[in-house]
Short mmCIF file of C-alpha atoms in Angstrom, two decimals:
data_model
loop_
_atom_site.label_atom_id
_atom_site.label_comp_id
_atom_site.label_asym_id
_atom_site.label_seq_id
_atom_site.Cartn_x
_atom_site.Cartn_y
_atom_site.Cartn_z
CA MET A 30 0.00 -0.30 0.06
CA ALA A 31 1.41 3.38 -1.05
CA PRO A 32 2.45 5.79 1.90
CA SER A 33 0.01 8.62 2.49
CA ARG A 34 0.96 12.24 1.83
CA ALA A 35 0.97 12.79 5.98
CA GLN A 36 3.41 9.58 6.20
CA ARG A 37 5.85 11.07 3.42
CA ALA A 38 5.94 14.59 5.13
CA ALA A 39 6.94 12.93 8.63
CA ARG A 40 9.69 10.67 6.70
CA ALA A 41 10.72 13.84 5.24
CA ARG A 42 10.93 15.74 8.73
CA ARG A 43 12.64 13.00 10.21
CA ALA A 44 15.12 12.52 7.81
CA GLY A 45 16.04 16.30 7.71
CA PRO A 46 18.12 18.21 5.22
CA ARG A 47 20.19 16.27 2.86
CA THR A 48 23.57 18.16 2.49
CA SER A 49 25.47 15.68 0.11
CA GLY A 50 24.68 13.47 -2.75
CA PRO A 51 22.26 13.93 -5.76
CA ARG A 52 18.77 14.84 -5.52
CA THR A 53 15.93 12.82 -6.89
CA ALA A 54 12.35 13.65 -7.63
CA GLY A 55 10.25 12.79 -4.87
CA ALA A 56 13.06 12.81 -1.99
CA GLY A 57 12.86 15.50 0.61
CA GLN A 58 11.27 18.56 -0.48
CA ALA A 59 12.38 18.33 -4.39
CA GLY A 60 12.28 21.08 -6.40
CA PRO A 61 9.35 23.71 -6.12
CA ARG A 62 8.06 22.51 -2.74
CA ARG A 63 11.42 23.99 -1.17
CA GLN A 64 9.79 27.40 -0.43
CA THR A 65 7.95 28.12 2.54
CA GLY A 66 4.09 27.96 2.86
CA ILE A 67 3.97 31.61 2.80
CA GLY A 68 5.83 31.84 -0.48
CA ALA A 69 3.72 28.98 -1.96
CA LEU A 70 0.68 30.81 -0.99
CA ALA A 71 1.94 34.07 -2.61
CA ILE A 72 2.92 32.58 -5.82
CA ALA A 73 -0.57 30.92 -6.14
CA VAL A 74 -2.23 34.08 -5.23
CA LEU A 75 -0.10 36.00 -8.11
CA GLY A 76 -0.76 33.33 -10.57
CA VAL A 77 -4.83 34.53 -10.51
CA LEU A 78 -3.41 37.27 -12.59
CA LEU A 79 -2.03 35.14 -15.31
CA PRO A 80 -3.39 31.66 -15.03
CA GLY A 81 -0.85 28.79 -15.71
CA THR A 82 2.25 30.76 -14.49
CA ALA A 83 1.82 29.17 -11.07
CA TYR A 84 1.94 25.84 -12.81
CA LEU A 85 5.09 26.72 -14.57
CA VAL A 86 6.73 27.53 -11.14
CA ALA A 87 5.68 23.91 -10.08
CA ARG A 88 7.34 22.43 -13.04
CA ARG A 89 4.16 21.31 -14.63
CA PHE A 90 5.83 22.96 -17.68
CA LYS A 91 3.41 21.29 -20.32
CA LEU A 92 0.19 22.11 -18.44
CA GLY A 93 1.56 25.59 -17.51
CA THR A 94 2.62 26.61 -20.92
CA VAL A 95 -1.12 25.60 -22.42
CA VAL A 96 -3.10 27.36 -19.54
CA THR A 97 -0.81 30.51 -19.79
CA LEU A 98 -1.08 30.76 -23.42
CA LEU A 99 -4.78 30.27 -23.49
CA SER A 100 -4.97 33.29 -20.58
CA LEU A 101 -2.72 35.45 -22.74
CA GLY A 102 -5.15 34.72 -26.06
CA LEU A 103 -8.15 35.41 -23.77
CA TYR A 104 -6.68 38.86 -22.33
CA GLY A 105 -5.40 39.76 -25.88
CA ALA A 106 -8.86 38.99 -27.27
CA MET A 107 -10.39 41.30 -24.93
CA ALA A 108 -8.02 44.02 -25.56
CA TYR A 109 -8.51 43.69 -29.05
CA VAL A 110 -12.19 43.80 -28.76
CA GLY A 111 -12.13 46.88 -26.49
CA LEU A 112 -9.86 48.66 -28.57
CA ARG A 113 -10.68 48.06 -32.01
CA LYS A 114 -14.10 46.20 -32.11
CA ARG A 115 -15.99 48.58 -29.61
CA GLU A 116 -18.92 48.95 -31.67
CA GLU A 117 -19.32 45.41 -32.19
CA ALA A 118 -18.96 44.99 -28.74
CA ILE A 119 -21.98 47.06 -27.89
CA THR A 120 -23.97 45.19 -30.35
CA TRP A 121 -23.50 41.88 -28.81
CA ALA A 122 -24.14 43.40 -25.25
CA LEU A 123 -27.73 44.22 -26.57
CA ASP A 124 -28.48 40.86 -28.29
CA PRO A 125 -30.38 38.31 -25.90
CA SER A 126 -29.04 35.35 -27.52
CA VAL A 127 -25.46 36.52 -27.37
CA LEU A 128 -26.09 37.95 -23.65
CA LEU A 129 -27.15 34.32 -22.91
CA TRP A 130 -23.78 32.90 -23.99
CA MET A 131 -21.86 35.49 -22.38
CA ILE A 132 -23.62 34.11 -19.17
CA VAL A 133 -22.51 30.63 -19.77
CA GLY A 134 -18.96 31.62 -20.88
CA LEU A 135 -18.41 33.81 -17.82
CA SER A 136 -19.67 30.77 -15.50
CA VAL A 137 -17.08 28.29 -17.41
CA ILE A 138 -14.24 30.91 -17.19
CA ALA A 139 -14.66 31.59 -13.41
CA LEU A 140 -15.01 27.70 -12.74
CA ALA A 141 -11.73 27.23 -14.64
CA TRP A 142 -9.98 30.21 -12.97
CA ILE A 143 -10.94 28.62 -9.34
CA ALA A 144 -9.74 25.14 -10.35
CA VAL A 145 -6.37 26.55 -11.41
CA LEU A 146 -5.94 28.41 -8.16
CA VAL A 147 -6.67 25.61 -6.24
CA THR A 148 -4.58 22.96 -7.97
CA SER A 149 -1.69 25.72 -8.16
CA TYR A 150 -1.80 26.05 -4.45
CA LYS A 151 -1.58 22.43 -3.93
CA MET A 152 1.08 21.81 -6.24
CA LEU A 153 3.50 24.41 -4.40
CA ARG A 154 2.53 23.74 -0.86
CA PRO A 155 5.32 22.26 1.02
CA LEU A 156 4.95 18.60 2.23
CA THR A 157 6.44 19.72 5.74
CA ALA A 158 4.30 22.55 6.11
CA GLY A 159 2.64 22.38 9.72
CA PRO A 160 -1.07 22.68 10.78
CA ALA A 161 -1.23 26.44 11.33
CA ALA A 162 0.48 27.05 7.83
CA ARG A 163 -1.83 24.75 6.17
CA SER A 164 -4.94 26.16 7.86
CA LEU A 165 -3.80 29.98 7.06
CA GLY A 166 -3.36 28.59 3.15
CA SER A 167 -6.56 26.95 3.03
CA LEU A 168 -8.25 30.16 4.44
CA VAL A 169 -6.73 32.67 2.00
CA ILE A 170 -7.51 30.24 -0.97
CA GLY A 171 -11.16 29.74 0.25
CA VAL A 172 -11.71 33.68 0.80
CA LEU A 173 -10.29 34.17 -3.08
CA CYS A 174 -12.52 31.50 -4.24
CA PHE A 175 -15.67 33.00 -2.59
CA ALA A 176 -14.53 36.62 -4.00
CA MET A 177 -14.28 35.01 -7.46
CA THR A 178 -17.35 33.36 -7.17
CA VAL A 179 -19.44 36.47 -5.90
CA SER A 180 -17.88 38.74 -8.62
CA THR A 181 -18.82 35.95 -11.28
CA ALA A 182 -22.58 35.68 -9.86
CA THR A 183 -22.65 39.64 -9.70
CA GLY A 184 -21.64 39.81 -13.54
CA ALA A 185 -23.85 37.05 -14.53
CA GLN A 186 -26.71 38.77 -12.38
CA THR A 187 -26.02 41.98 -14.43
CA LEU A 188 -25.69 40.45 -17.67
CA MET A 189 -29.02 38.75 -16.99
CA ALA A 190 -30.73 41.88 -15.93
CA GLN A 191 -29.42 43.72 -19.49
CA ARG A 192 -30.87 40.69 -21.37
CA GLU A 193 -34.44 40.99 -19.62
CA LEU A 194 -34.03 44.81 -20.24
CA VAL A 195 -33.75 44.36 -23.96
CA LYS A 196 -36.32 41.57 -24.47
CA LYS A 197 -38.86 43.56 -22.64
CA VAL A 198 -38.43 47.04 -23.73
CA PHE A 199 -36.90 46.75 -27.39
CA GLY A 200 -39.03 45.07 -30.05
CA GLY A 201 -37.47 41.70 -31.75
CA THR A 202 -38.53 40.52 -35.02
CA GLU A 203 -42.15 40.33 -33.75
CA SER A 204 -42.74 43.95 -33.14
CA LYS A 205 -45.36 45.87 -35.18
CA SER A 206 -45.07 49.77 -36.39
CA PRO A 207 -46.31 51.31 -39.37
CA THR A 208 -44.20 54.31 -38.89
CA ARG A 209 -40.60 52.73 -38.06
CA PRO A 210 -37.79 53.13 -40.61
CA THR A 211 -35.91 50.52 -42.06
CA ILE A 212 -32.30 50.73 -40.90
CA THR A 213 -29.67 47.97 -41.58
CA GLY A 214 -26.86 47.05 -39.15
CA LYS A 215 -24.17 46.62 -42.11
CA LYS A 216 -23.86 50.47 -42.83
CA ASP A 217 -23.01 53.32 -40.09
CA ILE A 218 -26.27 54.97 -38.93
CA SER A 219 -25.11 58.18 -39.91
CA ASP A 220 -24.99 57.30 -43.42
CA GLN A 221 -28.39 56.27 -43.43
CA LEU A 222 -30.00 58.92 -41.04
CA PRO A 223 -27.79 62.07 -41.01
CA ARG A 224 -30.51 63.24 -38.19
CA LEU A 225 -32.23 60.93 -35.75
CA ASN A 226 -35.67 62.18 -34.72
CA VAL A 227 -37.06 60.76 -31.60
CA LEU A 228 -40.52 61.38 -30.21
CA LEU A 229 -40.34 61.43 -26.49
CA LEU A 230 -43.40 61.16 -24.71
CA GLY A 231 -44.27 61.50 -20.80
CA ALA A 232 -47.49 59.55 -20.45
CA ASP A 233 -49.59 60.10 -17.13
CA ASP A 234 -51.75 57.09 -16.53
CA GLY A 235 -52.45 57.49 -13.05
CA ALA A 236 -55.30 55.80 -11.23
CA ASP A 237 -57.79 58.77 -11.39
CA ARG A 238 -57.30 59.31 -15.21
CA ASP A 239 -59.58 58.07 -18.18
CA GLY A 240 -56.86 56.16 -20.15
CA VAL A 241 -53.44 57.66 -20.83
CA ARG A 242 -52.57 61.32 -21.71
CA THR A 243 -49.55 62.43 -22.86
CA ASP A 244 -48.81 65.47 -20.84
CA SER A 245 -45.28 65.95 -22.44
CA VAL A 246 -44.57 65.79 -25.93
CA MET A 247 -41.19 66.84 -27.04
CA VAL A 248 -38.91 65.95 -30.23
CA ALA A 249 -35.15 65.28 -29.66
CA SER A 250 -33.23 65.99 -33.33
CA ILE A 251 -30.20 64.31 -33.31
CA ASP A 252 -27.05 64.79 -35.47
CA THR A 253 -25.71 61.20 -35.66
CA LYS A 254 -22.18 62.24 -36.46
CA THR A 255 -21.67 64.90 -33.76
CA GLY A 256 -24.35 64.06 -31.14
CA ASN A 257 -25.52 67.89 -31.35
CA THR A 258 -29.19 67.79 -30.20
CA SER A 259 -32.30 70.25 -30.42
CA LEU A 260 -35.15 69.65 -28.17
CA ILE A 261 -38.43 70.77 -29.40
CA SER A 262 -41.53 70.90 -27.09
CA LEU A 263 -44.98 70.89 -27.99
CA THR A 264 -47.65 72.24 -26.06
CA ARG A 265 -50.21 69.82 -24.88
CA ASN A 266 -53.26 72.04 -25.73
CA PHE A 267 -52.60 72.12 -29.31
CA MET A 268 -55.47 71.75 -31.50
CA ARG A 269 -55.98 70.96 -35.08
CA MET A 270 -52.87 68.93 -34.93
CA PRO A 271 -52.13 68.14 -38.76
CA PHE A 272 -51.40 64.67 -40.42
CA PRO A 273 -49.37 63.93 -43.53
CA ALA A 274 -51.51 64.06 -46.90
CA ASP A 275 -50.78 60.36 -47.40
CA SER A 276 -51.90 59.05 -44.09
CA PRO A 277 -55.44 57.55 -43.66
CA LEU A 278 -56.15 60.01 -40.94
CA HIS A 279 -55.60 63.25 -42.91
CA LYS A 280 -58.70 61.74 -44.90
CA LYS A 281 -60.56 61.79 -41.40
CA PHE A 282 -59.16 64.96 -40.20
CA PRO A 283 -58.27 66.98 -43.43
CA THR A 284 -57.82 70.49 -41.60
CA GLY A 285 -56.35 68.56 -38.38
CA PHE A 286 -57.69 67.23 -35.31
CA TRP A 287 -60.66 69.26 -34.15
CA ASP A 288 -64.20 69.26 -34.53
CA PRO A 289 -65.18 72.04 -36.90
CA LYS A 290 -68.73 72.45 -35.34
CA GLY A 291 -67.68 72.05 -31.80
CA LYS A 292 -66.82 74.76 -29.33
CA LYS A 293 -63.80 77.00 -29.16
CA GLU A 294 -62.00 75.35 -26.70
CA GLN A 295 -62.08 71.09 -27.32
CA PRO A 296 -60.08 69.51 -24.52
CA GLU A 297 -60.76 66.14 -26.13
CA PHE A 298 -59.09 67.30 -29.17
CA TYR A 299 -55.96 68.67 -27.66
CA LEU A 300 -52.37 66.87 -28.37
CA ASP A 301 -52.34 65.39 -25.24
CA ALA A 302 -55.86 63.61 -26.06
CA MET A 303 -54.70 62.15 -29.44
CA TYR A 304 -52.72 59.15 -27.81
CA ARG A 305 -56.04 57.74 -26.53
CA ASN A 306 -58.60 59.27 -28.41
CA ILE A 307 -57.71 58.25 -32.01
CA PRO A 308 -57.20 54.53 -31.56
CA LYS A 309 -60.51 54.49 -30.08
CA LEU A 310 -62.25 56.11 -32.82
CA TYR A 311 -60.45 54.35 -35.54
CA PRO A 312 -58.76 51.30 -34.47
CA GLY A 313 -56.05 49.94 -36.79
CA ILE A 314 -56.45 52.66 -39.12
CA LEU A 315 -52.56 52.91 -39.44
CA GLY A 316 -52.11 49.16 -39.65
CA PRO A 317 -50.33 46.67 -37.30
CA SER A 318 -49.25 48.15 -34.38
CA ASP A 319 -47.86 47.44 -30.98
CA ASN A 320 -48.84 51.03 -29.71
CA GLU A 321 -51.20 52.72 -32.22
CA GLY A 322 -51.53 56.10 -29.97
CA ALA A 323 -47.68 56.75 -30.32
CA ASP A 324 -47.79 55.53 -34.21
CA VAL A 325 -50.54 58.51 -34.28
CA LEU A 326 -48.41 61.21 -32.75
CA LYS A 327 -45.19 60.25 -34.63
CA GLN A 328 -47.47 60.98 -37.79
CA SER A 329 -49.02 63.93 -36.53
CA VAL A 330 -45.93 65.73 -34.63
CA GLY A 331 -43.78 64.85 -37.58
CA GLU A 332 -46.17 66.86 -39.76
CA ALA A 333 -46.64 69.70 -37.56
CA LEU A 334 -42.75 70.21 -37.04
CA GLY A 335 -41.69 69.31 -40.74
CA LEU A 336 -39.84 66.28 -39.67
CA PRO A 337 -39.69 62.64 -40.18
CA ILE A 338 -40.19 60.80 -36.74
CA HIS A 339 -38.03 57.78 -36.75
CA TYR A 340 -38.62 56.25 -33.14
CA TYR A 341 -40.50 57.10 -30.16
CA VAL A 342 -39.65 56.53 -26.61
CA GLN A 343 -42.58 56.58 -23.98
CA VAL A 344 -42.00 57.21 -20.23
CA ASN A 345 -44.62 56.48 -17.59
CA LEU A 346 -44.31 59.26 -15.13
CA ALA A 347 -44.65 57.26 -12.13
CA GLY A 348 -41.99 54.82 -13.44
CA PHE A 349 -39.84 58.09 -13.94
CA ALA A 350 -39.20 58.44 -10.15
CA LYS A 351 -37.77 55.05 -9.96
CA LEU A 352 -35.35 55.65 -12.64
CA VAL A 353 -33.97 58.90 -10.99
CA ASP A 354 -33.77 57.16 -7.94
CA ALA A 355 -31.84 54.29 -9.42
CA LEU A 356 -29.58 57.05 -10.93
CA GLY A 357 -28.88 58.02 -7.38
CA GLY A 358 -30.82 61.25 -7.80
CA ILE A 359 -30.44 64.60 -10.22
CA THR A 360 -29.19 67.85 -9.56
CA VAL A 361 -30.97 71.11 -10.77
CA ASN A 362 -31.11 74.80 -10.91
CA ILE A 363 -34.59 75.92 -9.39
CA ASN A 364 -35.55 79.42 -9.81
CA TYR A 365 -38.67 79.76 -8.62
CA PRO A 366 -41.08 78.07 -6.41
CA VAL A 367 -42.32 74.70 -8.16
CA PRO A 368 -45.37 73.24 -6.73
CA VAL A 369 -45.67 69.64 -5.66
CA GLY A 370 -49.22 68.47 -6.33
CA GLY A 371 -52.23 70.64 -6.78
CA ASN A 372 -54.90 70.89 -9.26
CA ASP A 373 -55.75 74.31 -10.86
CA ASP A 374 -59.03 73.25 -12.33
CA LYS A 375 -60.50 71.70 -8.88
CA LYS A 376 -59.09 74.41 -6.93
CA ILE A 377 -56.82 71.91 -4.57
CA PRO A 378 -53.54 73.81 -3.83
CA PRO A 379 -50.29 72.00 -3.75
CA SER A 380 -49.03 70.04 -0.50
CA ARG A 381 -45.56 72.01 -0.72
CA TYR A 382 -43.36 73.62 -2.74
CA LEU A 383 -39.55 73.06 -4.13
CA GLN A 384 -37.82 76.03 -2.95
CA PRO A 385 -35.44 77.82 -5.07
CA GLY A 386 -31.72 77.40 -5.05
CA PRO A 387 -28.51 76.40 -7.07
CA ASN A 388 -27.60 73.12 -7.79
CA VAL A 389 -30.67 71.46 -5.68
CA PRO A 390 -30.24 67.37 -5.27
CA LEU A 391 -33.77 65.87 -6.14
CA LYS A 392 -34.79 62.20 -5.73
CA GLY A 393 -37.17 60.69 -7.75
CA GLY A 394 -40.53 61.91 -6.34
CA ASP A 395 -39.39 65.54 -6.20
CA ALA A 396 -37.50 65.43 -9.61
CA LEU A 397 -41.19 64.06 -11.16
CA TRP A 398 -42.97 67.22 -9.64
CA PHE A 399 -39.91 69.30 -10.76
CA ALA A 400 -40.51 68.31 -14.41
CA ARG A 401 -44.38 68.38 -14.21
CA GLY A 402 -45.73 70.78 -11.52
CA ARG A 403 -47.95 73.73 -12.97
CA TYR A 404 -50.40 74.94 -10.03
CA LYS A 405 -50.59 78.79 -10.73
CA VAL A 406 -47.11 78.80 -12.47
CA PRO A 407 -47.11 81.98 -14.81
CA THR A 408 -46.80 80.66 -18.30
CA ALA A 409 -47.69 77.24 -16.74
CA ASP A 410 -47.21 74.98 -20.17
CA LEU A 411 -44.13 77.07 -21.19
CA ALA A 412 -42.60 76.82 -17.56
CA ARG A 413 -43.03 73.25 -17.38
CA GLN A 414 -41.68 72.52 -20.80
CA SER A 415 -38.31 74.21 -19.83
CA ARG A 416 -38.27 72.45 -16.81
CA GLN A 417 -38.74 69.00 -18.61
CA ARG A 418 -36.01 70.20 -20.92
CA CYS A 419 -33.70 70.67 -17.93
CA THR A 420 -34.56 67.41 -16.36
CA VAL A 421 -33.44 65.59 -19.46
CA LYS A 422 -30.28 67.46 -19.25
CA ALA A 423 -29.54 66.44 -15.77
CA ILE A 424 -30.45 62.74 -16.51
CA VAL A 425 -28.19 62.61 -19.47
CA GLU A 426 -25.45 64.46 -17.10
CA ARG A 427 -26.09 61.96 -14.42
CA ALA A 428 -25.93 59.05 -16.50
CA THR A 429 -22.13 58.52 -16.53
CA PRO A 430 -20.77 54.94 -17.35
CA GLN A 431 -19.51 54.53 -13.90
CA ASN A 432 -22.92 55.58 -12.54
CA VAL A 433 -24.91 53.42 -14.73
CA LEU A 434 -22.58 50.07 -14.16
CA ALA A 435 -22.76 50.90 -10.65
CA ASN A 436 -26.64 50.88 -10.54
CA PHE A 437 -27.30 48.85 -13.39
CA GLU A 438 -29.48 46.22 -12.03
CA SER A 439 -31.78 49.05 -10.55
CA ILE A 440 -31.72 51.03 -13.73
CA ALA A 441 -32.76 48.13 -15.68
CA GLU A 442 -35.51 47.31 -13.39
CA ALA A 443 -36.69 50.85 -13.37
CA GLY A 444 -36.55 50.91 -17.37
CA GLN A 445 -38.28 47.72 -17.66
CA GLN A 446 -41.63 49.39 -15.77
CA MET A 447 -41.42 52.77 -17.42
CA ILE A 448 -40.13 52.76 -21.03
CA ARG A 449 -42.14 51.91 -24.17
CA THR A 450 -40.50 52.17 -27.58
CA ASP A 451 -40.64 51.01 -31.12
CA ILE A 452 -36.67 51.09 -31.37
CA PRO A 453 -35.58 47.54 -32.45
CA GLN A 454 -33.22 45.44 -30.86
CA LYS A 455 -31.36 45.28 -34.30
CA VAL A 456 -30.20 48.86 -34.05
CA LEU A 457 -29.59 49.37 -30.37
CA GLY A 458 -25.90 48.93 -30.90
CA GLN A 459 -25.83 51.80 -33.53
CA LEU A 460 -27.99 54.05 -31.21
CA VAL A 461 -25.88 53.64 -28.10
CA VAL A 462 -23.04 55.02 -29.89
CA VAL A 463 -25.25 57.97 -31.03
CA GLY A 464 -26.11 58.22 -27.38
CA GLU A 465 -22.30 58.48 -26.16
CA ARG A 466 -21.95 61.19 -28.75
CA VAL A 467 -24.98 63.20 -27.43
CA LYS A 468 -23.31 63.21 -23.89
CA ASN A 469 -20.48 65.06 -25.28
CA ALA A 470 -22.11 67.31 -27.53
CA LYS A 471 -24.25 70.23 -27.54
CA ILE A 472 -28.23 70.32 -26.61
CA THR A 473 -30.25 73.12 -27.26
CA ASN A 474 -34.04 74.21 -27.32
CA VAL A 475 -35.68 75.48 -30.32
CA ASP A 476 -38.31 77.77 -29.28
CA LEU A 477 -41.53 77.78 -31.39
CA ASP A 478 -42.59 81.33 -30.58
CA LYS A 479 -45.55 81.01 -28.84
CA LYS A 480 -46.72 84.85 -29.31
CA LYS A 481 -46.84 84.49 -32.97
CA ASN A 482 -47.50 80.59 -33.73
CA PHE A 483 -49.60 79.74 -30.88
CA PRO A 484 -51.11 82.62 -28.35
CA THR A 485 -54.06 80.41 -27.56
CA GLY A 486 -53.26 76.96 -29.05
CA ARG A 487 -56.67 76.85 -30.78
CA ASN A 488 -55.62 77.39 -34.08
CA PRO A 489 -51.38 77.19 -34.26
CA ASN A 490 -49.45 78.18 -37.16
CA TYR A 491 -47.98 75.01 -38.14
CA ALA A 492 -46.23 76.31 -41.13
CA GLY A 493 -44.36 78.72 -38.87
CA MET A 494 -43.18 76.49 -36.46
CA ARG A 495 -41.74 74.47 -39.80
CA ALA A 496 -39.89 77.27 -40.81
CA ILE A 497 -38.37 77.84 -37.24
CA VAL A 498 -37.52 74.44 -36.97
CA ALA A 499 -35.97 73.83 -40.45
CA GLN A 500 -33.93 76.88 -39.96
CA ALA A 501 -32.76 75.89 -36.37
CA ILE A 502 -31.91 72.58 -37.61
CA ASN A 503 -30.22 73.63 -41.02
CA PRO A 504 -28.87 77.01 -40.19
CA ALA A 505 -26.86 77.05 -43.61
CA ARG A 506 -30.03 76.78 -45.53
CA ARG A 507 -31.74 80.01 -43.91
CA THR A 508 -33.51 82.49 -46.28
CA THR A 509 -34.82 85.73 -45.65
CA THR A 510 -38.24 84.90 -47.25
CA PRO A 511 -38.64 81.31 -46.71
CA VAL A 512 -41.38 79.24 -48.40
CA PRO A 513 -43.38 77.57 -45.91
CA ARG A 514 -44.51 74.06 -46.22
CA ARG A 515 -48.01 73.69 -47.20
CA THR A 516 -50.20 73.03 -43.85
CA THR A 517 -52.92 70.39 -43.67
CA THR A 518 -54.77 72.36 -41.21
CA THR A 519 -55.79 75.22 -42.98
CA THR A 520 -59.20 75.98 -44.79
CA PRO A 521 -59.76 78.78 -47.47
CA SER A 522 -61.77 80.39 -44.48
CA THR A 523 -58.78 80.50 -42.23
CA ILE A 524 -55.70 81.30 -44.31
CA ALA A 525 -56.39 85.28 -43.91
CA THR A 526 -56.47 84.81 -40.11
CA GLN A 527 -53.24 82.88 -39.80
CA PRO A 528 -50.42 84.54 -37.95
CA ARG A 529 -47.63 85.63 -39.94
CA VAL A 530 -45.09 82.94 -40.73
CA THR A 531 -41.80 83.97 -38.56
CA THR A 532 -38.26 83.13 -39.80
CA LYS A 533 -36.91 83.78 -36.32
CA PRO A 534 -34.85 80.33 -35.37
CA PRO A 535 -34.28 80.96 -31.81
CA ALA A 536 -32.35 78.03 -30.62
CA GLY A 537 -31.25 78.48 -27.19
CA ASP A 538 -28.17 76.57 -25.01
CA LEU A 539 -29.80 74.70 -22.32
CA THR A 540 -26.77 75.50 -20.25
CA SER A 541 -28.00 79.06 -20.12
CA GLU A 542 -31.95 78.24 -19.85
CA CYS A 543 -31.14 75.76 -16.91
CA ALA A 544 -28.66 77.95 -15.17
CA TYR A 545 -29.58 79.61 -11.75
CA HIS A 546 -31.15 82.73 -12.24
CA PRO A 547 -33.89 83.47 -9.54
CA GLY A 548 -37.11 84.95 -10.71
CA PRO A 549 -40.48 83.75 -12.04
CA PRO A 550 -40.79 82.20 -15.79
CA GLY A 551 -41.30 84.70 -18.23
#
């Protein structure tokens, strides 16, 4: 019967050190086992940085060479992808099937890494090590294995959260949208869409509401090469919203969305009522759709501003607070008291006010009211639109890569609950690249000129708005006498009363608009 490891160690201790004669394998502490227990432990631990090197020290040259080369190959591949294939890596990270393989691969690599650590230490540990040294080594190796297991589980959990977010929020091949453009993943998006126009909808579907109202309607027009972004806010009480001439809805509402025989003020024909009312009146009129209300608004808002709307992103305002909390809050400048709650129509005062101040940190609930509070605020809708643009700016600034990674699971969970969109999975990688450009670019506001173009909202001058938008987005094309695009909302009886088309392109820098300058909105 072969002697046990303990018996061999005891014999070695009794034999003592050999001072003469040739050494043979297995006699005493041959080769790598001459080092102390601490030295063996240190080499095994350092071998975690480049798996396989500890095998080489233990004179297991074939095994050590294979594992070391595999480790170097893995490091090299990671460096190559990070430096040369970054956009492809982003695309992989947004593909649910690839993410699943990433989770499996991460688990396999982690198990292999732990196995290399444990076996390296066993090969290097001296046979004569006492109980204390052996216990210390086992404890350190155990703690390292536990740390590697926890890190792997955290990474796998993050990848799983990413996979669920992509699957639940972004459409796959089964999603339907009659207004979505066709974009291929083979060409850079900037070559296919020099400008990307995204409709941002704030949906208020509280328990006290009949259906969903889009109280916040904004368009982000993005230069896909530079990331420079123009934000265009529309007022919720716009009437006579137009439709493109080739839309089935234009046949139903040739002079815009309103009732020519109705009262002057028609709340059920406001912009914020279109999302819920038109699909009720004419279900399926635009074709198969996952979100008919959003497709209606894409067509109408695009016609009103003279922009093709490519995608929409709809944010549930109740879920918005969770996103802000997941990011750790936002910081804004508050220039006048902003009401928290309150209802002008029912004469219900707010519970409190957000007080003015520079660089005010806001958690989710207060950030929501900063974006939407309007009780007795002068120029309420315009003031709220300005604060909403500042909220978007604050979120963009807060969403740094480090912050997003640190809070990714919470952000992903909030995103699943609050976001709807028709952005397909296959273009996510390219849009993320554009999003990174936006973070480092200029964000401006396009003022649609309320005094001239929509003093009441009952009969807005959409031709005037289109002229402003066209000149703000393409300043090189400005002319002193622009030819307005034909509007579908005017009739012969109303042409003479339409406000004069303005050519003023007042695009303001949000840094100035969102700065601290105390005083009432104006």
